[in-house]
Short mmCIF file of C-alpha atoms in Angstrom, two decimals:
data_model
loop_
_atom_site.label_atom_id
_atom_site.label_comp_id
_atom_site.label_asym_id
_atom_site.label_seq_id
_atom_site.Cartn_x
_atom_site.Cartn_y
_atom_site.Cartn_z
CA MET A 1 -9.40 -38.22 -40.10
CA SER A 2 -9.77 -35.27 -42.50
CA LEU A 3 -7.27 -32.40 -42.37
CA ASN A 4 -8.52 -29.00 -43.45
CA ALA A 5 -5.30 -28.35 -45.35
CA THR A 6 -6.95 -25.67 -47.50
CA GLN A 7 -7.52 -23.25 -44.63
CA ASP A 8 -5.20 -24.65 -41.94
CA TYR A 9 -1.43 -24.87 -41.67
CA ASN A 10 -0.92 -28.10 -39.71
CA LEU A 11 2.11 -29.06 -37.64
CA LEU A 12 2.75 -32.63 -36.53
CA ILE A 13 4.71 -32.66 -33.26
CA GLU A 14 6.67 -35.86 -32.67
CA PHE A 15 7.75 -36.40 -29.06
CA VAL A 16 10.38 -38.74 -27.68
CA HIS A 17 8.72 -41.82 -26.20
CA LYS A 18 9.55 -41.05 -22.57
CA HIS A 19 8.06 -38.89 -19.83
CA LEU A 20 4.76 -39.52 -21.63
CA ASP A 21 2.69 -37.69 -19.04
CA PHE A 22 4.75 -34.51 -19.53
CA HIS A 23 4.21 -34.04 -23.29
CA ASP A 24 1.04 -31.93 -23.21
CA ALA A 25 2.00 -29.93 -20.12
CA GLU A 26 5.41 -28.93 -21.46
CA ILE A 27 4.28 -27.90 -24.94
CA HIS A 28 1.34 -25.91 -23.50
CA SER A 29 3.83 -24.06 -21.28
CA ILE A 30 6.17 -23.39 -24.22
CA LEU A 31 3.32 -21.99 -26.33
CA GLU A 32 2.11 -19.83 -23.45
CA MET A 33 5.65 -18.57 -22.86
CA HIS A 34 5.80 -17.31 -26.44
CA GLY A 35 2.36 -15.75 -26.35
CA ILE A 36 0.61 -18.46 -28.38
CA LYS A 37 -2.84 -19.33 -27.06
CA ILE A 38 -4.30 -22.76 -27.86
CA GLY A 39 -7.90 -22.27 -28.89
CA VAL A 40 -7.20 -18.75 -30.16
CA ASP A 41 -3.96 -18.65 -32.18
CA CYS A 42 -3.93 -22.39 -32.87
CA HIS A 43 -5.99 -25.49 -32.23
CA ALA A 44 -5.14 -29.05 -31.22
CA ARG A 45 -6.55 -31.53 -33.74
CA PRO A 46 -7.34 -35.20 -33.06
CA LEU A 47 -4.95 -37.81 -34.41
CA PRO A 48 -6.18 -40.52 -36.80
CA ASN A 49 -7.79 -43.41 -34.87
CA GLN A 50 -8.16 -41.35 -31.74
CA PRO A 51 -8.83 -42.18 -28.96
CA SER A 52 -6.35 -45.03 -28.64
CA VAL A 53 -5.76 -47.45 -25.77
CA PHE A 54 -2.05 -46.58 -25.68
CA ARG A 55 -0.27 -43.24 -25.22
CA ARG A 56 0.86 -41.78 -28.54
CA PRO A 57 3.96 -39.60 -29.04
CA PHE A 58 2.27 -37.22 -31.51
CA MET A 59 0.21 -34.04 -31.49
CA ILE A 60 -1.31 -32.01 -34.34
CA LEU A 61 -1.46 -28.21 -34.02
CA SER A 62 -3.39 -26.20 -36.62
CA PHE A 63 -2.72 -22.57 -37.44
CA SER A 64 -4.57 -20.41 -39.93
CA TRP A 65 -2.70 -20.23 -43.26
CA SER A 66 -3.28 -16.47 -43.22
CA SER A 67 -1.23 -16.20 -39.99
CA ILE A 68 1.88 -17.86 -41.49
CA GLY A 69 4.27 -15.11 -42.57
CA ARG A 70 2.19 -12.42 -40.90
CA GLN A 71 1.97 -13.57 -37.27
CA PHE A 72 4.12 -16.70 -37.35
CA SER A 73 7.25 -17.75 -39.22
CA VAL A 74 8.41 -21.32 -39.97
CA SER A 75 11.75 -20.50 -41.57
CA ASP A 76 15.12 -21.56 -40.16
CA ASN A 77 16.98 -18.48 -41.33
CA ASP A 78 14.43 -15.69 -41.26
CA GLU A 79 15.65 -12.49 -39.68
CA LYS A 80 13.76 -11.62 -36.53
CA LYS A 81 10.73 -9.56 -37.42
CA GLU A 82 8.82 -7.41 -34.98
CA ASN A 83 5.61 -9.06 -33.74
CA VAL A 84 6.34 -12.26 -35.71
CA ILE A 85 6.83 -15.46 -33.69
CA ASN A 86 9.21 -18.03 -35.18
CA LEU A 87 7.58 -21.41 -34.50
CA VAL A 88 10.81 -23.33 -35.11
CA SER A 89 12.84 -21.46 -32.49
CA SER A 90 9.87 -21.37 -30.07
CA LEU A 91 9.17 -25.11 -30.21
CA SER A 92 12.88 -26.02 -30.15
CA ARG A 93 12.86 -24.94 -26.50
CA CYS A 94 10.68 -27.98 -25.71
CA THR A 95 12.83 -30.71 -24.12
CA LEU A 96 10.66 -33.64 -25.20
CA ILE A 97 10.14 -32.79 -28.90
CA ARG A 98 12.00 -35.04 -31.34
CA SER A 99 10.88 -33.30 -34.53
CA VAL A 100 8.27 -30.95 -35.98
CA ILE A 101 6.76 -31.65 -39.39
CA GLU A 102 4.77 -29.36 -41.67
CA LEU A 103 1.94 -31.84 -42.17
CA TRP A 104 0.77 -32.29 -45.77
CA GLY A 105 -1.40 -35.35 -45.25
CA ALA A 106 -2.53 -37.94 -42.71
CA GLY A 107 -4.74 -41.01 -42.59
CA GLN A 108 -4.96 -44.53 -41.24
CA THR A 109 -3.34 -46.09 -44.32
CA ILE A 110 -0.78 -44.86 -46.83
CA GLU A 111 -3.56 -44.62 -49.44
CA ASP A 112 -5.58 -42.39 -47.08
CA CYS A 113 -2.50 -40.28 -46.50
CA VAL A 114 -1.91 -39.85 -50.25
CA GLN A 115 -5.54 -38.83 -50.77
CA SER A 116 -5.20 -36.28 -47.94
CA ILE A 117 -2.12 -34.76 -49.62
CA GLN A 118 -3.84 -34.52 -52.98
CA SER A 119 -6.96 -32.88 -51.56
CA GLY A 120 -4.97 -30.17 -49.76
CA ASN A 121 -3.02 -27.20 -51.07
CA SER A 122 0.31 -27.75 -49.27
CA MET A 123 1.99 -28.82 -52.54
CA ARG A 124 0.92 -25.63 -54.29
CA ARG A 125 1.98 -23.37 -51.44
CA TYR A 126 5.35 -25.16 -51.19
CA ARG A 127 5.85 -24.70 -54.94
CA GLU A 128 5.16 -20.97 -54.64
CA GLY A 129 7.38 -20.80 -51.53
CA LYS A 130 6.14 -17.44 -50.26
CA TYR A 131 6.07 -18.64 -46.61
CA LEU A 132 9.48 -20.34 -46.68
CA GLY A 133 11.51 -17.23 -45.94
CA SER A 134 13.80 -14.91 -47.85
CA ASP A 135 16.65 -17.44 -48.07
CA ALA A 136 14.57 -20.20 -49.70
CA LYS A 137 15.80 -21.38 -53.09
CA LYS A 138 13.62 -21.52 -56.19
CA TYR A 139 11.33 -24.54 -56.40
CA GLU A 140 13.26 -26.28 -59.18
CA GLU A 141 16.62 -25.72 -57.41
CA ARG A 142 15.75 -27.22 -54.00
CA THR A 143 17.53 -30.52 -53.29
CA TRP A 144 15.40 -33.00 -51.39
CA LYS A 145 14.95 -36.48 -49.95
CA ILE A 146 12.14 -38.54 -48.44
CA HIS A 147 12.91 -40.30 -45.16
CA VAL A 148 10.80 -43.29 -44.11
CA HIS A 149 10.25 -43.49 -40.34
CA THR A 150 8.58 -46.68 -39.08
CA LEU A 151 7.97 -46.61 -35.34
CA GLY A 152 8.59 -49.81 -33.43
CA SER A 153 9.16 -51.85 -36.63
CA THR A 154 11.99 -52.56 -39.04
CA TYR A 155 11.47 -52.58 -42.81
CA THR A 156 14.01 -53.49 -45.50
CA ARG A 157 15.31 -50.92 -47.99
CA GLU A 158 13.15 -52.51 -50.68
CA GLU A 159 10.05 -52.25 -48.49
CA GLN A 160 10.79 -48.59 -47.76
CA THR A 161 11.26 -47.91 -51.49
CA LYS A 162 7.83 -49.43 -52.10
CA MET A 163 6.34 -47.02 -49.53
CA ARG A 164 8.05 -44.09 -51.28
CA SER A 165 6.58 -45.21 -54.62
CA HIS A 166 3.12 -44.19 -53.39
CA LEU A 167 4.46 -40.61 -53.25
CA ALA A 168 5.85 -40.56 -56.81
CA PHE A 169 3.05 -38.22 -57.90
CA LEU A 170 4.80 -35.38 -55.99
CA ASP A 171 7.44 -35.30 -58.77
CA PHE A 172 9.75 -32.68 -57.24
CA PRO A 173 11.97 -31.18 -59.99
CA GLY A 174 15.06 -30.65 -57.83
CA LYS A 175 17.94 -33.08 -57.36
CA VAL A 176 17.62 -35.95 -54.88
CA GLN A 177 20.31 -35.53 -52.21
CA MET A 178 20.38 -38.00 -49.33
CA LYS A 179 22.94 -36.05 -47.27
CA ASN A 180 22.24 -32.48 -46.15
CA PRO A 181 19.43 -31.67 -48.62
CA ASP A 182 17.76 -28.28 -48.73
CA VAL A 183 14.43 -29.92 -47.87
CA GLU A 184 13.72 -33.18 -46.06
CA PHE A 185 10.34 -34.83 -46.34
CA ILE A 186 9.28 -37.62 -44.05
CA PHE A 187 6.77 -40.46 -44.22
CA ILE A 188 5.81 -41.85 -40.81
CA ARG A 189 4.05 -45.14 -40.21
CA GLU A 190 2.66 -45.23 -36.67
CA VAL A 191 1.77 -48.39 -34.73
CA ASP A 192 0.71 -49.00 -31.12
CA LEU A 193 3.69 -48.58 -28.77
CA ASP A 194 4.09 -49.72 -25.18
CA GLU A 195 5.44 -47.53 -22.37
CA GLN A 196 9.05 -48.37 -23.33
CA GLY A 197 8.52 -47.37 -26.96
CA GLY A 198 8.44 -50.91 -28.38
CA ALA A 199 5.72 -52.20 -30.67
CA VAL A 200 2.75 -53.71 -28.83
CA TYR A 201 2.42 -56.15 -31.75
CA PRO A 202 6.05 -56.60 -32.93
CA ARG A 203 6.57 -57.33 -36.60
CA HIS A 204 9.53 -59.64 -35.97
CA SER A 205 10.09 -62.42 -33.43
CA GLY A 206 12.56 -61.71 -30.65
CA VAL A 207 14.97 -64.58 -31.32
CA ASN A 208 15.16 -65.37 -35.03
CA LYS A 209 13.85 -62.02 -36.26
CA ASP A 210 11.31 -63.86 -38.41
CA ILE A 211 8.25 -61.93 -39.52
CA ILE A 212 5.14 -62.70 -37.45
CA PRO A 213 2.40 -62.90 -40.14
CA GLU A 214 -0.57 -61.96 -37.95
CA ASN A 215 1.24 -58.88 -36.59
CA ASP A 216 2.59 -57.90 -40.00
CA ALA A 217 -0.94 -58.01 -41.40
CA ARG A 218 -2.25 -55.54 -38.80
CA PRO A 219 -3.09 -52.13 -40.27
CA SER A 220 -1.08 -49.13 -39.21
CA LEU A 221 -2.46 -46.84 -36.53
CA ALA A 222 -1.78 -43.83 -38.75
CA CYS A 223 0.38 -42.62 -41.64
CA TYR A 224 1.73 -39.07 -41.94
CA PHE A 225 3.64 -37.16 -44.61
CA GLY A 226 5.17 -33.71 -44.51
CA ARG A 227 8.19 -31.42 -44.59
CA VAL A 228 10.60 -31.50 -41.65
CA LEU A 229 11.14 -28.09 -40.07
CA GLY A 230 14.43 -26.86 -38.65
CA ILE A 231 16.77 -29.23 -40.51
CA SER A 232 19.43 -26.59 -41.23
CA SER A 233 19.74 -25.52 -37.59
CA LEU A 234 18.56 -28.57 -35.62
CA GLY A 235 18.53 -31.56 -37.98
CA ARG A 236 15.63 -33.97 -38.26
CA ASN A 237 16.14 -35.16 -34.69
CA TRP A 238 15.92 -32.00 -32.61
CA ARG A 239 17.36 -33.83 -29.59
CA GLY A 240 20.46 -34.95 -31.49
CA SER A 241 23.94 -33.43 -31.71
CA ASN A 242 24.58 -33.64 -27.96
CA ARG A 243 21.91 -31.03 -27.18
CA LEU A 244 20.91 -32.68 -23.90
CA GLU A 245 23.83 -35.02 -23.20
CA GLN A 246 26.15 -32.08 -22.59
CA TYR A 247 24.16 -31.29 -19.44
CA SER A 248 24.19 -34.86 -18.09
CA LEU A 249 24.87 -35.29 -14.38
CA LYS A 250 27.75 -37.60 -15.30
CA LYS A 251 29.62 -34.57 -16.65
CA ARG A 252 29.15 -32.37 -13.57
CA VAL A 253 32.08 -31.77 -11.24
CA TYR A 254 29.89 -31.56 -8.13
CA LEU A 255 27.05 -33.95 -7.37
CA GLY A 256 25.06 -35.22 -4.43
CA PRO A 257 22.79 -38.23 -3.82
CA THR A 258 19.66 -36.16 -4.49
CA SER A 259 20.80 -34.19 -7.57
CA MET A 260 17.91 -33.88 -10.03
CA ASP A 261 18.61 -35.37 -13.49
CA SER A 262 19.17 -32.74 -16.16
CA GLU A 263 16.30 -33.77 -18.46
CA LEU A 264 13.62 -33.44 -15.79
CA SER A 265 15.22 -30.20 -14.56
CA LEU A 266 14.97 -28.71 -18.05
CA ILE A 267 11.33 -29.79 -18.30
CA MET A 268 10.60 -28.21 -14.91
CA THR A 269 12.08 -24.87 -16.00
CA ASN A 270 9.78 -24.95 -19.04
CA LEU A 271 6.76 -25.69 -16.87
CA ALA A 272 7.80 -22.72 -14.72
CA LEU A 273 7.93 -20.44 -17.80
CA ILE A 274 11.51 -19.45 -17.01
CA LYS A 275 13.13 -17.31 -19.70
CA LYS A 276 15.90 -14.76 -20.06
CA GLY A 277 15.71 -12.24 -17.23
CA SER A 278 13.44 -14.34 -14.97
CA PHE A 279 14.24 -14.35 -11.24
CA ALA A 280 14.25 -18.04 -10.23
CA PHE A 281 14.43 -19.38 -6.68
CA ASP A 282 15.12 -22.85 -5.27
CA PRO A 283 14.57 -22.99 -1.47
CA PHE A 284 16.02 -26.53 -1.22
CA VAL A 285 18.91 -25.97 -3.61
CA GLY A 286 21.19 -28.83 -2.52
CA THR A 287 23.92 -29.21 -5.15
CA GLY A 288 22.16 -26.76 -7.46
CA SER A 289 21.13 -29.07 -10.31
CA ILE A 290 17.71 -27.40 -10.82
CA LEU A 291 19.14 -23.91 -10.35
CA LEU A 292 21.76 -24.65 -13.01
CA THR A 293 19.13 -25.40 -15.66
CA ALA A 294 17.26 -22.23 -14.68
CA ALA A 295 20.47 -20.28 -15.33
CA LEU A 296 20.87 -22.07 -18.68
CA ARG A 297 17.47 -20.61 -19.59
CA GLY A 298 18.83 -17.13 -18.86
CA ALA A 299 17.39 -16.67 -15.36
CA TYR A 300 18.94 -14.91 -12.39
CA ALA A 301 19.53 -17.83 -10.01
CA PHE A 302 18.99 -17.64 -6.25
CA GLY A 303 19.09 -20.65 -3.96
CA THR A 304 18.97 -21.42 -0.26
CA ASP A 305 19.54 -24.50 1.83
CA ILE A 306 19.78 -25.28 5.51
CA ASP A 307 22.88 -27.46 5.02
CA LEU A 308 25.88 -25.14 4.93
CA ARG A 309 28.25 -27.96 4.02
CA VAL A 310 26.36 -28.72 0.81
CA LEU A 311 26.39 -25.03 -0.16
CA ARG A 312 30.14 -24.77 0.42
CA GLY A 313 30.90 -27.97 -1.49
CA ARG A 314 33.74 -30.45 -1.06
CA SER A 315 36.53 -28.12 -2.12
CA GLN A 316 37.29 -24.98 -4.09
CA ASN A 317 36.97 -26.97 -7.32
CA GLU A 318 33.99 -29.11 -6.27
CA ASN A 319 31.05 -26.91 -5.44
CA ILE A 320 27.93 -25.35 -6.96
CA ALA A 321 29.85 -22.42 -8.44
CA ALA A 322 32.21 -24.87 -10.19
CA ASN A 323 29.21 -26.49 -11.94
CA PHE A 324 28.05 -23.08 -13.16
CA LYS A 325 31.55 -22.18 -14.33
CA GLN A 326 31.69 -25.47 -16.26
CA TYR A 327 28.89 -24.19 -18.53
CA GLY A 328 30.12 -20.60 -18.71
CA LEU A 329 27.43 -19.30 -16.35
CA PRO A 330 27.82 -16.63 -13.65
CA PRO A 331 27.73 -18.09 -10.11
CA PRO A 332 24.32 -18.13 -8.42
CA GLU A 333 23.40 -16.24 -5.28
CA LEU A 334 23.44 -18.78 -2.43
CA VAL A 335 22.35 -18.19 1.16
CA ARG A 336 22.26 -20.56 4.11
CA SER A 337 18.73 -20.19 5.43
CA ASP A 338 15.73 -22.19 6.59
CA ASN A 339 12.56 -22.22 4.50
CA ALA A 340 10.54 -23.01 7.62
CA ILE A 341 11.27 -19.50 8.90
CA TYR A 342 11.59 -17.70 5.56
CA HIS A 343 9.69 -14.71 6.94
CA ARG A 344 12.40 -14.20 9.58
CA HIS A 345 15.21 -14.23 6.99
CA TYR A 346 13.69 -12.08 4.24
CA ARG A 347 10.94 -9.60 3.51
CA ASP A 348 8.17 -11.93 2.41
CA HIS A 349 5.45 -9.33 1.90
CA LEU A 350 6.91 -8.14 -1.42
CA PRO A 351 6.38 -10.33 -4.53
CA LEU A 352 9.87 -10.99 -5.81
CA PHE A 353 10.22 -14.18 -7.86
CA ASP A 354 9.03 -15.09 -11.35
CA ALA A 355 9.43 -18.80 -10.60
CA ILE A 356 10.14 -21.15 -7.72
CA VAL A 357 11.41 -24.54 -8.90
CA THR A 358 12.47 -27.13 -6.37
CA ASP A 359 12.72 -30.76 -5.28
CA PRO A 360 11.83 -30.74 -1.58
CA PRO A 361 13.37 -33.36 0.75
CA TYR A 362 11.05 -36.24 1.63
CA GLY A 363 13.31 -38.69 3.42
CA ILE A 364 13.83 -41.30 0.67
CA ARG A 365 17.51 -40.39 0.30
CA ALA A 366 17.81 -37.34 2.52
CA GLY A 367 15.45 -36.32 5.30
CA ALA A 368 14.17 -32.78 5.77
CA ARG A 369 15.65 -30.64 8.54
CA LYS A 370 14.76 -27.27 10.02
CA SER A 371 16.40 -24.95 12.52
CA GLY A 372 16.10 -25.75 16.19
CA PRO A 373 17.63 -27.78 19.02
CA ARG A 374 17.53 -31.54 18.83
CA LYS A 375 15.84 -31.62 22.22
CA ASP A 376 13.03 -29.23 23.10
CA GLY A 377 14.11 -26.47 25.44
CA GLU A 378 17.85 -27.12 24.94
CA VAL A 379 19.63 -24.04 23.57
CA ARG A 380 23.43 -23.95 23.67
CA PRO A 381 25.23 -20.62 23.25
CA VAL A 382 27.82 -20.32 20.45
CA LEU A 383 31.25 -19.14 21.52
CA ASP A 384 32.69 -16.15 19.65
CA GLU A 385 35.65 -18.14 18.30
CA HIS A 386 33.26 -20.67 16.73
CA ARG A 387 30.87 -18.24 15.06
CA TYR A 388 32.65 -18.17 11.69
CA ASP A 389 32.38 -21.88 10.93
CA HIS A 390 29.53 -22.80 13.28
CA VAL A 391 26.89 -25.16 11.87
CA ALA A 392 23.58 -24.45 13.58
CA GLN A 393 21.61 -27.26 15.18
CA THR A 394 18.75 -28.74 13.19
CA ARG A 395 15.92 -31.12 13.91
CA PRO A 396 13.52 -33.24 11.81
CA TYR A 397 11.11 -31.36 9.56
CA SER A 398 7.82 -33.18 8.93
CA VAL A 399 6.62 -33.53 5.33
CA SER A 400 3.30 -31.86 6.13
CA ASP A 401 5.18 -28.78 7.37
CA VAL A 402 7.63 -28.86 4.44
CA MET A 403 4.78 -28.58 1.94
CA ALA A 404 2.74 -26.09 3.95
CA ASP A 405 5.75 -23.78 4.26
CA LEU A 406 6.74 -24.19 0.60
CA LEU A 407 3.29 -23.26 -0.70
CA ASN A 408 3.04 -20.40 1.79
CA VAL A 409 6.40 -18.96 0.73
CA ALA A 410 5.45 -19.34 -2.94
CA ALA A 411 2.09 -17.61 -2.43
CA SER A 412 3.68 -14.66 -0.64
CA THR A 413 6.84 -14.18 -2.74
CA LEU A 414 5.80 -15.04 -6.32
CA LYS A 415 4.74 -12.25 -8.63
CA MET A 416 1.18 -12.48 -9.90
CA GLY A 417 1.21 -15.15 -12.63
CA GLY A 418 4.49 -16.56 -11.32
CA ARG A 419 4.79 -20.33 -11.07
CA LEU A 420 5.77 -22.88 -8.46
CA VAL A 421 7.02 -26.22 -9.81
CA TYR A 422 7.94 -28.98 -7.38
CA VAL A 423 8.35 -32.74 -7.26
CA ILE A 424 6.41 -34.93 -4.85
CA PRO A 425 7.00 -38.71 -4.52
CA SER A 426 4.01 -40.98 -4.06
CA MET A 427 2.93 -44.59 -3.95
CA LEU A 428 -0.03 -46.34 -5.53
CA ASP A 429 -2.53 -45.19 -2.89
CA PHE A 430 -1.96 -41.50 -3.71
CA ASP A 431 -5.04 -39.63 -4.99
CA GLU A 432 -4.24 -36.43 -6.90
CA ASN A 433 -7.69 -34.98 -6.17
CA GLU A 434 -7.46 -35.50 -2.42
CA ASP A 435 -3.80 -35.80 -1.44
CA LEU A 436 -2.06 -32.92 -3.23
CA PRO A 437 -1.33 -29.89 -1.03
CA ARG A 438 -3.37 -26.78 -1.85
CA HIS A 439 -3.21 -23.04 -1.35
CA GLU A 440 -5.90 -20.43 -1.77
CA CYS A 441 -3.57 -18.12 -3.75
CA LEU A 442 -2.23 -20.79 -6.13
CA ARG A 443 -4.17 -22.51 -8.89
CA LEU A 444 -3.21 -25.99 -10.06
CA VAL A 445 -1.91 -25.92 -13.65
CA SER A 446 -0.75 -29.50 -14.24
CA VAL A 447 0.32 -32.72 -12.56
CA CYS A 448 2.70 -35.03 -14.48
CA TYR A 449 3.38 -38.55 -13.25
CA GLN A 450 6.64 -40.44 -13.71
CA PRO A 451 6.71 -44.11 -12.60
CA LEU A 452 9.95 -45.13 -10.89
CA GLN A 453 9.18 -48.59 -9.51
CA THR A 454 6.16 -50.87 -9.32
CA GLU A 455 4.98 -49.20 -6.10
CA LEU A 456 6.70 -45.81 -6.36
CA GLY A 457 6.49 -42.81 -8.68
CA ARG A 458 6.88 -39.06 -8.52
CA ARG A 459 4.61 -36.25 -9.60
CA THR A 460 5.81 -32.93 -10.94
CA VAL A 461 3.27 -30.34 -9.85
CA THR A 462 2.88 -26.91 -11.45
CA MET A 463 0.94 -24.13 -9.69
CA GLU A 464 0.41 -20.49 -10.64
CA LYS A 465 -0.23 -17.51 -8.41
CA ASN A 466 -3.65 -16.07 -9.21
CA LYS A 467 -4.58 -14.22 -6.02
CA GLU A 468 -2.85 -11.70 -3.78
CA TYR A 469 -1.50 -13.04 -0.48
CA ASP A 470 -3.18 -11.88 2.73
CA GLU A 471 -0.70 -11.75 5.61
CA LYS A 472 -3.53 -11.93 8.13
CA LYS A 473 -4.48 -15.40 6.85
CA ARG A 474 -0.98 -16.94 7.12
CA PHE A 475 -1.95 -19.56 9.70
CA LEU A 476 -5.27 -20.31 8.00
CA TYR A 477 -3.41 -20.98 4.74
CA SER A 478 -1.15 -23.49 6.52
CA GLU A 479 -4.06 -25.24 8.21
CA ASN A 480 -5.84 -25.75 4.88
CA THR A 481 -2.82 -27.10 2.97
CA TRP A 482 -3.97 -30.72 3.12
CA VAL A 483 -7.55 -31.61 2.19
CA ASN A 484 -7.56 -34.66 4.46
CA GLY A 485 -5.13 -33.28 7.03
CA THR A 486 -2.25 -35.45 8.19
CA GLU A 487 -3.72 -38.49 6.41
CA SER A 488 -2.79 -36.97 3.05
CA ALA A 489 0.57 -35.76 4.35
CA GLU A 490 1.50 -39.22 5.58
CA LYS A 491 1.10 -40.63 2.06
CA VAL A 492 4.23 -38.74 0.97
CA ALA A 493 6.04 -39.23 4.28
CA ASN A 494 7.96 -42.29 5.46
CA ILE A 495 8.16 -43.55 1.86
CA ARG A 496 11.53 -45.23 2.54
CA GLU A 497 9.95 -47.33 5.31
CA ARG A 498 6.89 -48.12 3.20
CA LEU A 499 9.06 -49.27 0.29
CA LEU A 500 11.06 -51.47 2.66
CA GLU A 501 7.87 -53.03 4.02
CA ALA A 502 6.65 -53.75 0.47
CA ALA A 503 10.02 -55.27 -0.45
CA LYS A 504 10.02 -57.56 2.60
CA LYS A 505 6.80 -59.15 1.38
CA LYS A 506 8.53 -60.44 -1.76
CA PRO A 507 9.66 -64.10 -1.54
CA ASP A 508 13.33 -63.53 -2.45
CA TYR A 509 13.86 -60.45 -0.28
CA ALA A 510 16.09 -62.08 2.37
CA GLU A 511 18.44 -63.61 -0.20
CA LYS A 512 18.83 -60.37 -2.15
CA ALA A 513 19.28 -58.35 1.05
CA ALA A 514 22.12 -60.65 2.11
CA ILE A 515 23.84 -60.22 -1.29
CA ARG A 516 23.51 -56.43 -1.09
CA LYS A 517 24.92 -56.42 2.43
CA GLN A 518 27.88 -58.51 1.29
CA LYS A 519 28.56 -56.15 -1.62
CA ARG A 520 28.39 -53.09 0.65
CA LYS A 521 30.87 -54.70 3.05
CA ALA A 522 33.24 -55.58 0.19
CA THR A 523 33.06 -52.01 -1.16
CA LYS A 524 33.69 -50.56 2.30
CA ASP A 525 36.67 -52.87 2.88
CA ALA A 526 38.13 -51.99 -0.54
CA LYS A 527 37.90 -48.27 0.23
CA LYS A 528 39.61 -48.76 3.60
CA LYS A 529 42.39 -50.77 1.98
CA ALA A 530 42.92 -48.15 -0.73
CA LYS A 531 43.07 -45.43 1.91
CA ARG A 532 45.64 -47.35 3.98
CA GLU A 533 47.79 -47.94 0.90
CA ALA A 534 47.62 -44.27 -0.09
CA THR A 535 48.58 -43.20 3.42
CA ALA A 536 51.49 -45.68 3.49
CA LYS A 537 52.82 -44.35 0.16
CA GLU A 538 52.54 -40.78 1.41
CA VAL A 539 54.48 -41.62 4.59
CA GLU A 540 57.07 -43.53 2.59
CA GLY A 541 57.51 -40.62 0.19
CA THR A 542 57.88 -38.16 3.08
CA GLY A 543 60.57 -40.37 4.67
CA GLN A 544 62.59 -40.62 1.46
CA SER A 545 62.53 -36.86 0.91
CA LYS A 546 64.16 -36.33 4.32
CA CYS A 547 67.08 -38.68 3.57
CA PRO A 548 70.36 -36.88 2.68
#
């Protein structure tokens, strides 16, 4: 691979090795959100040894050197300038980025990488420092260090020093400072990684940690060298310092069995282009986990759900508003309503929302419900004294109708260019080209797959409104939601039953089922015993307080 380092300013994006199918979709959304067009303002360059059999957690973006400082900034501490986009702050919004490196050189081997550095002009531009920002120190005063990053392999300190020796020609005049330097350089040695992030050809054996000669002799997939961006504000690892862990579900005061994990929720808000001032809507809000991340992005949060008990929460201190308060956010607007009859609750002919982000119910953990009597034709009047706390009757809501109504609501209520992002579970027989629901007013932007089990995964689908909604075609829109009709809809319905059928075919199913049943019974009995003991202590305490 040959970098055009004379004319191009190259950025190496290093992603975390998870949610591999989301990398491209999320960073494209982040760039679009900040007005950066791939193919116009920047270009994606191929990695060394591309294509590769395995997914790689890297991407190279090239900008014109003439645009750095004029159209784009790469400084940590630059004051905000009008019409200048700070690439560090823009890319830091991306959930899956581990680090961003100003790429000086790249090649298959370290020798190729060194040659790439020497043939470019990054060293000269760094020495001059014009693009580094007003706070940058003089060249000879900048403290520095070189970090060696070997993916999927462990190298001794001596071996890392030998790698650094190839870069001795750089001869930086400043002082070497291993802790909190002004500038951190990084050398990356990339090898093939499996889906879990481990080396496909491990350098060491699993038991004795002995070097495996044939694997050690394999050439690297690529070598990179450059300057780490954002170290003063974000550190080398942009996901460090509790940036994501603080939003973990484990730290929430109110949870439910279907609460969306915080990492995927944050990714979904990026795919939806949610930013400060956006109006975000979740029609199946549940415990509000997705809506919370939308509010963290600065959006006005509005959510609805048919289950009034979930909206109210368990107590005054365990509810959706308590989760928002935990992170210093204003409470969201919550309404008990039914998405199946959205047009009867609200004015749906006026585009209102910038984004709709949701995790619809599919019956794996919680089945979908809609308004209506459990038995056809049976309508029971509600007495006046019960109207305040009355919970309306609901009945099953088929998956085909859930999706048809969701897409219809999105098409009618999203602003032009607004996005719908939703999650849809699927098994191995799911075909994205045939089985995804469609709508005439929504174009498909991306589909990202996340495997959950051998047979089961879930797809995060992003759609964008690109055509005005025609009220006269409401029923036609619904009829055309599924390309293959109910056959496609059934592939995302009854997944719980299909998983159970697949599990029953395994040879040890009966034995494991019996163990699980025994554990559930033991847990249930323990809870009953604890409740009886607590009640007995309460009665005993009440009796003692009455004694003279």
